Structures are given as C-alpha cells and as structure tokens.
Amino acid sequence: MALAPVAEACTRFVYLGPNDNIVTARSMDWKLDVATNLWVFPRGMERNGEVGPNSLKWTSKYGSVIATGYDVSTTDGMNERGLVANVLWLVESEYPKYDQSKPGLTIAAWAQYVLDNFVTVDEAVADLAKEPFTIVSDSVPGEERLTTLHLSISDASGDSAIIEYIDGKQVIHHDRSYQVMTNSPTFDQQLALNSYWKQIGGTVMLPGTNRASDRFARASFYVNAIPKAEDPNRALASVFSVIRNVSVPFGITTPDEPNISSTRWRTVADHKRGLYFFESALTPNTFWVDLKKIDFAPETGKVLKLDLGKDQDHTYSGDATADFVPAEPFHFLGLQL
C-alpha cells in the first residue's frame, strides 16, 4: 500500500514529580471523529494477533482501562500496575514484511499487548527487543492509507521508551529522559532538533506553530519548567496546562501543513494513584476513571464500556468509574489470511 502524504498529529509527555508522582499526558489529534470510547478489560482475557493462522496468542496478566480508535484498536491506556501505553502517528514507519516466520500481531493490538503483559518499561523493552512477533499493519478504517504508528510506554517509576519501525527494522529508544514524543520526524531527529531549542532557552523563545517538531520543543521545555508540586492535584493541574498548550485548536485548518489536525481529546494518567483522566474537546468537563475501584479479577471482573458518543460529545463529570456498563469486547481489526 502506498503511503499518503497526509499524517495526523499527537503529543505525549511524562511528568516526573516528587514522591514518585509520575504523570503521563497525551493529545489525540485527528482530522475526523476517531470514534473513541473507553473500555475496562479484566485479567485473564484470551488474545490473539488477529492476522490469521500464525497469530500471536497470549492471556492478559493485568487488567487495563483503554481508549479506542474506531472501537477496533487500543490507542491509549493504563494497566492496573501503572504502565501506560500510547500510540501516535509516524508517517516514516515501515514495518517488516509479514512472511509468517514468526507470529503476527495486528498493529491495532500493539499497545494492548504491552498493557496486558508488563508492569515496567524494563520488562516490556526486554520482551520487545527479542522481537517475538511481526507487526502487521493495514489501512486506516474508511481510508486508503496504511496505518503508520509508533509506540510510547511509561511506568510508575518514570521510566520511558519509544518504539519505532524504520526501514523495516525495530528501533527502541529507552531512557527516563525520553519524556516527550510527537510525530515526524523520527525520534532521533526530534532529539537533534530539540537540542537547538535547549541552547536558546525556553524563557527566551519557543517555537509556536502546531508542527510536530515545535510541539516537541514546547512540551520538552514546559514539562520540566512547571513546578514539581508535592500536592498531586496541583501537579495534575500543571500537566493539564501543558498538554492543552501543545494541543491544536479545534476546527483549525492549515492548508500548507496537511499533517496538522485538530485535537479531539486528551488523556492524563496518574500512575501512582491509578487515575485515568479524559478530556474531550467538545465537552465542558474533565472526568476520570479510578482503576483502584475496578474489579479486574478474571473470575469476577467484567468487560465494561463507557460510551463517549459521536465526536466524544457525551458529558461526564468527576469520577465516572461507576458509569461504565457491561459490554461484549470489541474485535481488534486485523487481517484474514
């Protein structure tokens, strides 16, 4: 499949606060309604890579709360042990050819595989480095372009990793200092661009456009410039202010920059307290899910769904954990080979 020149924009960063107060935030920028809902998955779910007979198979070790894309993929989420996974667009992605020499995993379940299986970034990286599967991608639902994503993971210790596929090979960037990820260019080039802005200093000047490299520079400066608050709620307020700062105004169009899209929603994950916040661009309220109140046990836990509505315009307020209702799990989009 040929790659279209159009890409989407998102931002992710990790706040490293005192007293193990770690918070990961991300924005979802997309030109159309990405049909997102929130789901609860208990432990013990039987999974497969959804690419035919040689699909990767596993049983979930940890429960999670996730945000979907089109209700066919996991785009974002946190598991009960405080591991967070986010997928963002990266047009430069090129995945290995799926020759069935090893089990296949649909890109729609890439983030879910990490949430299901690991507690720490170290654990996840050690497994992924062995390349136990081949990522298999397909078209974006309703579109004629290949899904091209990279994956970020962060844990309750503040460790961080970014996984990309460049020229058909997996590249893992693993370091606590890798707090920020946006879109193009590839992560190594983003680091090089950001070093320029570090020399200038964020209090002197910061790039202000919606381009990925500019959002990377702003997020990198602000996430470490905001106060390291002892009060976790104050820390959350600061983190929300930064993710809003690097969001793209709703409805904006930039003819010369087709890779810029409006921010549809934002999530903020409080690793220590097990709180997963969601904020839609089309509702006046921010709400959260308390993972500590959820029954993730395989014997008694249930698959639950929170319907966010078209364009995520349903309004929830405060702790929305009790608003989830039992539902049949969605089917990860894959290939029938």
mmCIF file of N, CA and C in Angstrom, residues 176-296:
data_model
loop_
_atom_site.group_PDB
_atom_site.id
_atom_site.type_symbol
_atom_site.label_atom_id
_atom_site.label_comp_id
_atom_site.label_asym_id
_atom_site.label_seq_id
_atom_site.Cartn_x
_atom_site.Cartn_y
_atom_site.Cartn_z
ATOM 1 N N ARG A 176 14.897 7.190 30.836
ATOM 2 C CA ARG A 176 13.993 8.013 31.637
ATOM 3 C C ARG A 176 13.913 9.441 31.102
ATOM 4 N N SER A 177 14.954 9.892 30.433
ATOM 5 C CA SER A 177 14.978 11.267 29.925
ATOM 6 C C SER A 177 14.123 11.449 28.674
ATOM 7 N N TYR A 178 13.667 10.356 28.078
ATOM 8 C CA TYR A 178 12.854 10.461 26.861
ATOM 9 C C TYR A 178 11.391 10.713 27.240
ATOM 10 N N GLN A 179 11.145 11.923 27.719
ATOM 11 C CA GLN A 179 9.840 12.253 28.270
ATOM 12 C C GLN A 179 8.810 12.635 27.214
ATOM 13 N N VAL A 180 9.257 13.048 26.037
ATOM 14 C CA VAL A 180 8.339 13.622 25.051
ATOM 15 C C VAL A 180 8.385 12.833 23.744
ATOM 16 N N MET A 181 7.221 12.668 23.131
ATOM 17 C CA MET A 181 7.125 12.091 21.793
ATOM 18 C C MET A 181 6.022 12.829 21.042
ATOM 19 N N THR A 182 6.293 13.179 19.792
ATOM 20 C CA THR A 182 5.236 13.729 18.938
ATOM 21 C C THR A 182 5.173 12.889 17.663
ATOM 22 N N ASN A 183 5.283 13.508 16.509
ATOM 23 C CA ASN A 183 5.168 12.776 15.254
ATOM 24 C C ASN A 183 6.462 12.945 14.454
ATOM 25 N N SER A 184 6.349 13.203 13.170
ATOM 26 C CA SER A 184 7.535 13.342 12.326
ATOM 27 C C SER A 184 8.375 14.530 12.767
ATOM 28 N N PRO A 185 9.704 14.447 12.618
ATOM 29 C CA PRO A 185 10.446 13.316 12.046
ATOM 30 C C PRO A 185 10.638 12.209 13.068
ATOM 31 N N THR A 186 11.496 11.231 12.752
ATOM 32 C CA THR A 186 11.749 10.113 13.649
ATOM 33 C C THR A 186 12.346 10.627 14.956
ATOM 34 N N PHE A 187 12.288 9.796 15.999
ATOM 35 C CA PHE A 187 12.628 10.261 17.340
ATOM 36 C C PHE A 187 14.068 10.772 17.436
ATOM 37 N N ASP A 188 15.009 10.104 16.778
ATOM 38 C CA ASP A 188 16.393 10.564 16.854
ATOM 39 C C ASP A 188 16.547 11.966 16.280
ATOM 40 N N GLN A 189 15.810 12.262 15.217
ATOM 41 C CA GLN A 189 15.863 13.608 14.634
ATOM 42 C C GLN A 189 15.143 14.625 15.519
ATOM 43 N N GLN A 190 14.081 14.196 16.192
ATOM 44 C CA GLN A 190 13.407 15.097 17.125
ATOM 45 C C GLN A 190 14.356 15.528 18.238
ATOM 46 N N LEU A 191 15.133 14.581 18.743
ATOM 47 C CA LEU A 191 16.100 14.911 19.790
ATOM 48 C C LEU A 191 17.117 15.932 19.300
ATOM 49 N N ALA A 192 17.561 15.763 18.051
ATOM 50 C CA ALA A 192 18.540 16.694 17.490
ATOM 51 C C ALA A 192 17.948 18.088 17.340
ATOM 52 N N LEU A 193 16.695 18.163 16.859
ATOM 53 C CA LEU A 193 16.040 19.464 16.713
ATOM 54 C C LEU A 193 15.836 20.122 18.070
ATOM 55 N N ASN A 194 15.462 19.316 19.061
ATOM 56 C CA ASN A 194 15.182 19.873 20.378
ATOM 57 C C ASN A 194 16.442 20.412 21.050
ATOM 58 N N SER A 195 17.589 19.837 20.739
ATOM 59 C CA SER A 195 18.837 20.321 21.335
ATOM 60 C C SER A 195 19.108 21.770 20.937
ATOM 61 N N TYR A 196 18.670 22.157 19.738
ATOM 62 C CA TYR A 196 18.817 23.552 19.292
ATOM 63 C C TYR A 196 18.031 24.490 20.197
ATOM 64 N N TRP A 197 16.776 24.108 20.482
ATOM 65 C CA TRP A 197 15.936 24.969 21.309
ATOM 66 C C TRP A 197 16.405 25.005 22.751
ATOM 67 N N LYS A 198 17.014 23.935 23.226
ATOM 68 C CA LYS A 198 17.571 23.932 24.576
ATOM 69 C C LYS A 198 18.698 24.951 24.709
ATOM 70 N N GLN A 199 19.469 25.118 23.637
ATOM 71 C CA GLN A 199 20.561 26.093 23.666
ATOM 72 C C GLN A 199 20.017 27.517 23.741
ATOM 73 N N ILE A 200 18.913 27.774 23.076
ATOM 74 C CA ILE A 200 18.303 29.108 23.111
ATOM 75 C C ILE A 200 17.689 29.372 24.480
ATOM 76 N N GLY A 201 16.989 28.355 25.004
ATOM 77 C CA GLY A 201 16.342 28.501 26.319
ATOM 78 C C GLY A 201 14.894 28.901 26.181
ATOM 79 N N GLY A 202 14.020 28.143 26.838
ATOM 80 C CA GLY A 202 12.584 28.349 26.679
ATOM 81 C C GLY A 202 12.064 29.664 27.205
ATOM 82 N N THR A 203 12.797 30.284 28.138
ATOM 83 C CA THR A 203 12.331 31.574 28.644
ATOM 84 C C THR A 203 12.651 32.707 27.677
ATOM 85 N N VAL A 204 13.523 32.432 26.702
ATOM 86 C CA VAL A 204 13.867 33.442 25.696
ATOM 87 C C VAL A 204 12.909 33.362 24.516
ATOM 88 N N MET A 205 12.758 32.152 23.967
ATOM 89 C CA MET A 205 11.877 31.973 22.808
ATOM 90 C C MET A 205 11.587 30.497 22.631
ATOM 91 N N LEU A 206 10.336 30.193 22.277
ATOM 92 C CA LEU A 206 9.950 28.836 21.939
ATOM 93 C C LEU A 206 9.189 28.851 20.621
ATOM 94 N N PRO A 207 9.328 27.805 19.798
ATOM 95 C CA PRO A 207 8.583 27.763 18.531
ATOM 96 C C PRO A 207 7.096 27.608 18.807
ATOM 97 N N GLY A 208 6.280 28.356 18.077
ATOM 98 C CA GLY A 208 4.870 28.420 18.440
ATOM 99 C C GLY A 208 3.888 27.792 17.480
ATOM 100 N N THR A 209 4.353 27.142 16.401
ATOM 101 C CA THR A 209 3.400 26.577 15.460
ATOM 102 C C THR A 209 2.874 25.235 15.957
ATOM 103 N N ASN A 210 1.963 24.655 15.175
ATOM 104 C CA ASN A 210 1.388 23.361 15.525
ATOM 105 C C ASN A 210 2.187 22.193 14.957
ATOM 106 N N ARG A 211 3.305 22.461 14.277
ATOM 107 C CA ARG A 211 4.103 21.388 13.712
ATOM 108 C C ARG A 211 4.644 20.481 14.816
ATOM 109 N N ALA A 212 4.859 19.218 14.479
ATOM 110 C CA ALA A 212 5.277 18.238 15.475
ATOM 111 C C ALA A 212 6.576 18.642 16.162
ATOM 112 N N SER A 213 7.559 19.114 15.392
ATOM 113 C CA SER A 213 8.845 19.467 15.993
ATOM 114 C C SER A 213 8.716 20.652 16.936
ATOM 115 N N ASP A 214 7.803 21.577 16.630
ATOM 116 C CA ASP A 214 7.578 22.723 17.522
ATOM 117 C C ASP A 214 6.859 22.292 18.793
ATOM 118 N N ARG A 215 5.874 21.407 18.661
ATOM 119 C CA ARG A 215 5.181 20.892 19.841
ATOM 120 C C ARG A 215 6.141 20.097 20.722
ATOM 121 N N PHE A 216 7.046 19.365 20.100
ATOM 122 C CA PHE A 216 8.054 18.608 20.851
ATOM 123 C C PHE A 216 8.901 19.562 21.695
ATOM 124 N N ALA A 217 9.350 20.664 21.091
ATOM 125 C CA ALA A 217 10.194 21.623 21.808
ATOM 126 C C ALA A 217 9.433 22.270 22.962
ATOM 127 N N ARG A 218 8.175 22.659 22.730
ATOM 128 C CA ARG A 218 7.395 23.299 23.793
ATOM 129 C C ARG A 218 7.113 22.331 24.935
ATOM 130 N N ALA A 219 6.698 21.119 24.599
ATOM 131 C CA ALA A 219 6.395 20.140 25.642
ATOM 132 C C ALA A 219 7.650 19.803 26.443
ATOM 133 N N SER A 220 8.786 19.683 25.770
ATOM 134 C CA SER A 220 10.037 19.348 26.455
ATOM 135 C C SER A 220 10.423 20.431 27.450
ATOM 136 N N PHE A 221 10.223 21.691 27.069
ATOM 137 C CA PHE A 221 10.554 22.777 27.984
ATOM 138 C C PHE A 221 9.563 22.855 29.134
ATOM 139 N N TYR A 222 8.270 22.883 28.814
ATOM 140 C CA TYR A 222 7.270 23.135 29.850
ATOM 141 C C TYR A 222 7.138 21.992 30.848
ATOM 142 N N VAL A 223 7.305 20.731 30.411
ATOM 143 C CA VAL A 223 7.114 19.622 31.333
ATOM 144 C C VAL A 223 8.157 19.641 32.446
ATOM 145 N N ASN A 224 9.309 20.266 32.184
ATOM 146 C CA ASN A 224 10.334 20.379 33.220
ATOM 147 C C ASN A 224 10.400 21.768 33.842
ATOM 148 N N ALA A 225 9.660 22.717 33.270
ATOM 149 C CA ALA A 225 9.634 24.070 33.831
ATOM 150 C C ALA A 225 8.512 24.254 34.844
ATOM 151 N N ILE A 226 7.445 23.459 34.724
ATOM 152 C CA ILE A 226 6.336 23.594 35.665
ATOM 153 C C ILE A 226 6.795 23.161 37.054
ATOM 154 N N PRO A 227 6.159 23.692 38.105
ATOM 155 C CA PRO A 227 6.575 23.364 39.473
ATOM 156 C C PRO A 227 6.461 21.871 39.755
ATOM 157 N N LYS A 228 7.413 21.345 40.499
ATOM 158 C CA LYS A 228 7.349 19.952 40.942
ATOM 159 C C LYS A 228 6.553 19.920 42.250
ATOM 160 N N ALA A 229 5.240 19.960 42.098
ATOM 161 C CA ALA A 229 4.351 20.138 43.238
ATOM 162 C C ALA A 229 4.291 18.887 44.109
ATOM 163 N N GLU A 230 4.313 19.088 45.426
ATOM 164 C CA GLU A 230 4.118 17.992 46.368
ATOM 165 C C GLU A 230 2.666 17.507 46.329
ATOM 166 N N ASP A 231 1.746 18.436 46.137
ATOM 167 C CA ASP A 231 0.326 18.108 46.064
ATOM 168 C C ASP A 231 0.036 17.492 44.691
ATOM 169 N N PRO A 232 -0.394 16.225 44.621
ATOM 170 C CA PRO A 232 -0.613 15.594 43.317
ATOM 171 C C PRO A 232 -1.684 16.266 42.480
ATOM 172 N N ASN A 233 -2.658 16.890 43.121
ATOM 173 C CA ASN A 233 -3.687 17.590 42.354
ATOM 174 C C ASN A 233 -3.136 18.855 41.697
ATOM 175 N N ARG A 234 -2.209 19.531 42.378
ATOM 176 C CA ARG A 234 -1.542 20.693 41.774
ATOM 177 C C ARG A 234 -0.677 20.249 40.605
ATOM 178 N N ALA A 235 -0.025 19.113 40.768
ATOM 179 C CA ALA A 235 0.780 18.576 39.678
ATOM 180 C C ALA A 235 -0.090 18.272 38.464
ATOM 181 N N LEU A 236 -1.253 17.672 38.702
ATOM 182 C CA LEU A 236 -2.183 17.386 37.604
ATOM 183 C C LEU A 236 -2.595 18.666 36.881
ATOM 184 N N ALA A 237 -2.859 19.722 37.656
ATOM 185 C CA ALA A 237 -3.251 20.999 37.045
ATOM 186 C C ALA A 237 -2.159 21.503 36.117
ATOM 187 N N SER A 238 -0.908 21.386 36.552
ATOM 188 C CA SER A 238 0.204 21.820 35.713
ATOM 189 C C SER A 238 0.318 20.964 34.459
ATOM 190 N N VAL A 239 0.172 19.647 34.626
ATOM 191 C CA VAL A 239 0.269 18.746 33.485
ATOM 192 C C VAL A 239 -0.830 19.028 32.470
ATOM 193 N N PHE A 240 -2.058 19.232 32.956
ATOM 194 C CA PHE A 240 -3.150 19.571 32.037
ATOM 195 C C PHE A 240 -2.848 20.867 31.285
ATOM 196 N N SER A 241 -2.251 21.830 31.965
ATOM 197 C CA SER A 241 -1.964 23.100 31.296
ATOM 198 C C SER A 241 -0.953 22.911 30.174
ATOM 199 N N VAL A 242 -0.005 21.984 30.353
ATOM 200 C CA VAL A 242 0.994 21.747 29.307
ATOM 201 C C VAL A 242 0.384 20.997 28.128
ATOM 202 N N ILE A 243 -0.406 19.952 28.374
ATOM 203 C CA ILE A 243 -0.978 19.202 27.257
ATOM 204 C C ILE A 243 -1.978 20.065 26.484
ATOM 205 N N ARG A 244 -2.630 20.998 27.170
ATOM 206 C CA ARG A 244 -3.502 21.932 26.448
ATOM 207 C C ARG A 244 -2.673 22.907 25.621
ATOM 208 N N ASN A 245 -1.508 23.292 26.153
ATOM 209 C CA ASN A 245 -0.633 24.230 25.431
ATOM 210 C C ASN A 245 -0.164 23.652 24.102
ATOM 211 N N VAL A 246 0.066 22.335 24.046
ATOM 212 C CA VAL A 246 0.572 21.719 22.814
ATOM 213 C C VAL A 246 -0.547 21.096 21.982
ATOM 214 N N SER A 247 -1.795 21.355 22.361
ATOM 215 C CA SER A 247 -2.933 20.893 21.563
ATOM 216 C C SER A 247 -3.161 21.820 20.377
ATOM 217 N N VAL A 248 -3.883 21.298 19.386
ATOM 218 C CA VAL A 248 -4.220 22.076 18.189
ATOM 219 C C VAL A 248 -5.662 22.551 18.326
ATOM 220 N N PRO A 249 -5.916 23.859 18.189
ATOM 221 C CA PRO A 249 -7.275 24.381 18.354
ATOM 222 C C PRO A 249 -8.295 23.619 17.515
ATOM 223 N N PHE A 250 -9.459 23.388 18.098
ATOM 224 C CA PHE A 250 -10.482 22.601 17.408
ATOM 225 C C PHE A 250 -10.993 23.351 16.182
ATOM 226 N N GLY A 251 -11.055 22.647 15.063
ATOM 227 C CA GLY A 251 -11.581 23.211 13.826
ATOM 228 C C GLY A 251 -10.561 23.905 12.955
ATOM 229 N N ILE A 252 -9.309 24.012 13.427
ATOM 230 C CA ILE A 252 -8.312 24.732 12.649
ATOM 231 C C ILE A 252 -7.904 23.935 11.412
ATOM 232 N N THR A 253 -7.665 24.639 10.333
ATOM 233 C CA THR A 253 -7.119 24.023 9.126
ATOM 234 C C THR A 253 -5.900 24.826 8.702
ATOM 235 N N THR A 254 -4.882 24.109 8.280
ATOM 236 C CA THR A 254 -3.635 24.740 7.856
ATOM 237 C C THR A 254 -3.301 24.203 6.468
ATOM 238 N N PRO A 255 -3.699 24.911 5.402
ATOM 239 C CA PRO A 255 -3.559 24.376 4.045
ATOM 240 C C PRO A 255 -2.139 23.946 3.692
ATOM 241 N N ASP A 256 -1.132 24.674 4.161
ATOM 242 C CA ASP A 256 0.242 24.338 3.813
ATOM 243 C C ASP A 256 0.834 23.259 4.705
ATOM 244 N N GLU A 257 0.091 22.835 5.724
ATOM 245 C CA GLU A 257 0.577 21.809 6.650
ATOM 246 C C GLU A 257 -0.499 20.726 6.795
ATOM 247 N N PRO A 258 -0.608 19.830 5.798
ATOM 248 C CA PRO A 258 -1.681 18.829 5.840
ATOM 249 C C PRO A 258 -1.554 17.830 6.980
ATOM 250 N N ASN A 259 -0.395 17.818 7.647
ATOM 251 C CA ASN A 259 -0.239 16.870 8.750
ATOM 252 C C ASN A 259 -0.727 17.430 10.080
ATOM 253 N N ILE A 260 -1.321 18.610 10.076
ATOM 254 C CA ILE A 260 -1.847 19.198 11.306
ATOM 255 C C ILE A 260 -3.352 18.958 11.370
ATOM 256 N N SER A 261 -3.805 18.401 12.476
ATOM 257 C CA SER A 261 -5.224 18.145 12.694
ATOM 258 C C SER A 261 -5.634 18.647 14.061
ATOM 259 N N SER A 262 -6.912 18.901 14.221
ATOM 260 C CA SER A 262 -7.439 19.382 15.497
ATOM 261 C C SER A 262 -7.273 18.339 16.590
ATOM 262 N N THR A 263 -7.044 18.804 17.800
ATOM 263 C CA THR A 263 -7.052 17.903 18.951
ATOM 264 C C THR A 263 -8.494 17.504 19.242
ATOM 265 N N ARG A 264 -8.750 16.194 19.253
ATOM 266 C CA ARG A 264 -10.092 15.668 19.531
ATOM 267 C C ARG A 264 -10.283 15.397 21.027
ATOM 268 N N TRP A 265 -9.218 14.847 21.659
ATOM 269 C CA TRP A 265 -9.303 14.566 23.096
ATOM 270 C C TRP A 265 -7.919 14.488 23.704
ATOM 271 N N ARG A 266 -7.906 14.517 25.034
ATOM 272 C CA ARG A 266 -6.661 14.408 25.795
ATOM 273 C C ARG A 266 -6.851 13.404 26.930
ATOM 274 N N THR A 267 -5.783 12.672 27.263
ATOM 275 C CA THR A 267 -5.800 11.816 28.441
ATOM 276 C C THR A 267 -4.626 12.186 29.336
ATOM 277 N N VAL A 268 -4.817 12.027 30.634
ATOM 278 C CA VAL A 268 -3.762 12.236 31.622
ATOM 279 C C VAL A 268 -3.822 11.064 32.595
ATOM 280 N N ALA A 269 -2.715 10.340 32.735
ATOM 281 C CA ALA A 269 -2.662 9.149 33.583
ATOM 282 C C ALA A 269 -1.796 9.408 34.810
ATOM 283 N N ASP A 270 -2.394 9.312 35.980
ATOM 284 C CA ASP A 270 -1.692 9.439 37.252
ATOM 285 C C ASP A 270 -1.270 8.030 37.664
ATOM 286 N N HIS A 271 0.008 7.705 37.439
ATOM 287 C CA HIS A 271 0.486 6.338 37.647
ATOM 288 C C HIS A 271 0.356 5.893 39.097
ATOM 289 N N LYS A 272 0.687 6.753 40.034
ATOM 290 C CA LYS A 272 0.736 6.376 41.450
ATOM 291 C C LYS A 272 -0.661 6.150 42.025
ATOM 292 N N ARG A 273 -1.582 7.018 41.679
ATOM 293 C CA ARG A 273 -2.930 6.918 42.257
ATOM 294 C C ARG A 273 -3.881 6.077 41.416
ATOM 295 N N GLY A 274 -3.426 5.649 40.232
ATOM 296 C CA GLY A 274 -4.278 4.819 39.390
ATOM 297 C C GLY A 274 -5.479 5.557 38.849
ATOM 298 N N LEU A 275 -5.295 6.817 38.488
ATOM 299 C CA LEU A 275 -6.379 7.630 37.941
ATOM 300 C C LEU A 275 -6.106 7.910 36.466
ATOM 301 N N TYR A 276 -7.122 7.696 35.645
ATOM 302 C CA TYR A 276 -7.009 7.894 34.197
ATOM 303 C C TYR A 276 -8.026 8.958 33.795
ATOM 304 N N PHE A 277 -7.534 10.143 33.447
ATOM 305 C CA PHE A 277 -8.383 11.285 33.133
ATOM 306 C C PHE A 277 -8.633 11.372 31.631
ATOM 307 N N PHE A 278 -9.830 11.830 31.285
ATOM 308 C CA PHE A 278 -10.188 12.003 29.871
ATOM 309 C C PHE A 278 -10.843 13.365 29.700
ATOM 310 N N GLU A 279 -10.442 14.065 28.636
ATOM 311 C CA GLU A 279 -10.988 15.392 28.346
ATOM 312 C C GLU A 279 -11.245 15.499 26.851
ATOM 313 N N SER A 280 -12.497 15.651 26.468
ATOM 314 C CA SER A 280 -12.863 15.831 25.062
ATOM 315 C C SER A 280 -12.873 17.310 24.711
ATOM 316 N N ALA A 281 -12.498 17.604 23.480
ATOM 317 C CA ALA A 281 -12.538 18.991 23.016
ATOM 318 C C ALA A 281 -13.964 19.505 22.892
ATOM 319 N N LEU A 282 -14.949 18.606 22.862
ATOM 320 C CA LEU A 282 -16.331 19.004 22.606
ATOM 321 C C LEU A 282 -17.221 18.950 23.842
ATOM 322 N N THR A 283 -16.639 18.741 25.013
ATOM 323 C CA THR A 283 -17.445 18.785 26.228
ATOM 324 C C THR A 283 -16.803 19.744 27.223
ATOM 325 N N PRO A 284 -17.582 20.284 28.143
ATOM 326 C CA PRO A 284 -17.036 21.277 29.078
ATOM 327 C C PRO A 284 -16.324 20.671 30.280
ATOM 328 N N ASN A 285 -16.381 19.358 30.434
ATOM 329 C CA ASN A 285 -15.883 18.737 31.664
ATOM 330 C C ASN A 285 -14.731 17.779 31.425
ATOM 331 N N THR A 286 -13.883 17.667 32.425
ATOM 332 C CA THR A 286 -12.891 16.607 32.504
ATOM 333 C C THR A 286 -13.398 15.579 33.507
ATOM 334 N N PHE A 287 -13.226 14.293 33.207
ATOM 335 C CA PHE A 287 -13.636 13.259 34.155
ATOM 336 C C PHE A 287 -12.512 12.243 34.279
ATOM 337 N N TRP A 288 -12.660 11.316 35.236
ATOM 338 C CA TRP A 288 -11.614 10.328 35.422
ATOM 339 C C TRP A 288 -12.183 8.969 35.766
ATOM 340 N N VAL A 289 -11.311 7.962 35.592
ATOM 341 C CA VAL A 289 -11.612 6.580 35.962
ATOM 342 C C VAL A 289 -10.619 6.191 37.048
ATOM 343 N N ASP A 290 -11.128 5.615 38.139
ATOM 344 C CA ASP A 290 -10.293 5.200 39.259
ATOM 345 C C ASP A 290 -10.045 3.701 39.144
ATOM 346 N N LEU A 291 -8.845 3.319 38.703
ATOM 347 C CA LEU A 291 -8.557 1.904 38.490
ATOM 348 C C LEU A 291 -8.588 1.108 39.779
ATOM 349 N N LYS A 292 -8.368 1.766 40.913
ATOM 350 C CA LYS A 292 -8.375 1.058 42.195
ATOM 351 C C LYS A 292 -9.791 0.632 42.609
ATOM 352 N N LYS A 293 -10.807 1.183 41.959
ATOM 353 C CA LYS A 293 -12.188 0.823 42.262
ATOM 354 C C LYS A 293 -12.735 -0.252 41.327
ATOM 355 N N ILE A 294 -11.910 -0.718 40.398
ATOM 356 C CA ILE A 294 -12.378 -1.660 39.381
ATOM 357 C C ILE A 294 -11.981 -3.090 39.752
ATOM 358 N N ASP A 295 -12.899 -4.012 39.557
ATOM 359 C CA ASP A 295 -12.623 -5.432 39.774
ATOM 360 C C ASP A 295 -12.008 -5.990 38.489
ATOM 361 N N PHE A 296 -10.698 -6.256 38.533
ATOM 362 C CA PHE A 296 -10.007 -6.793 37.377
ATOM 363 C C PHE A 296 -9.825 -8.309 37.457
#
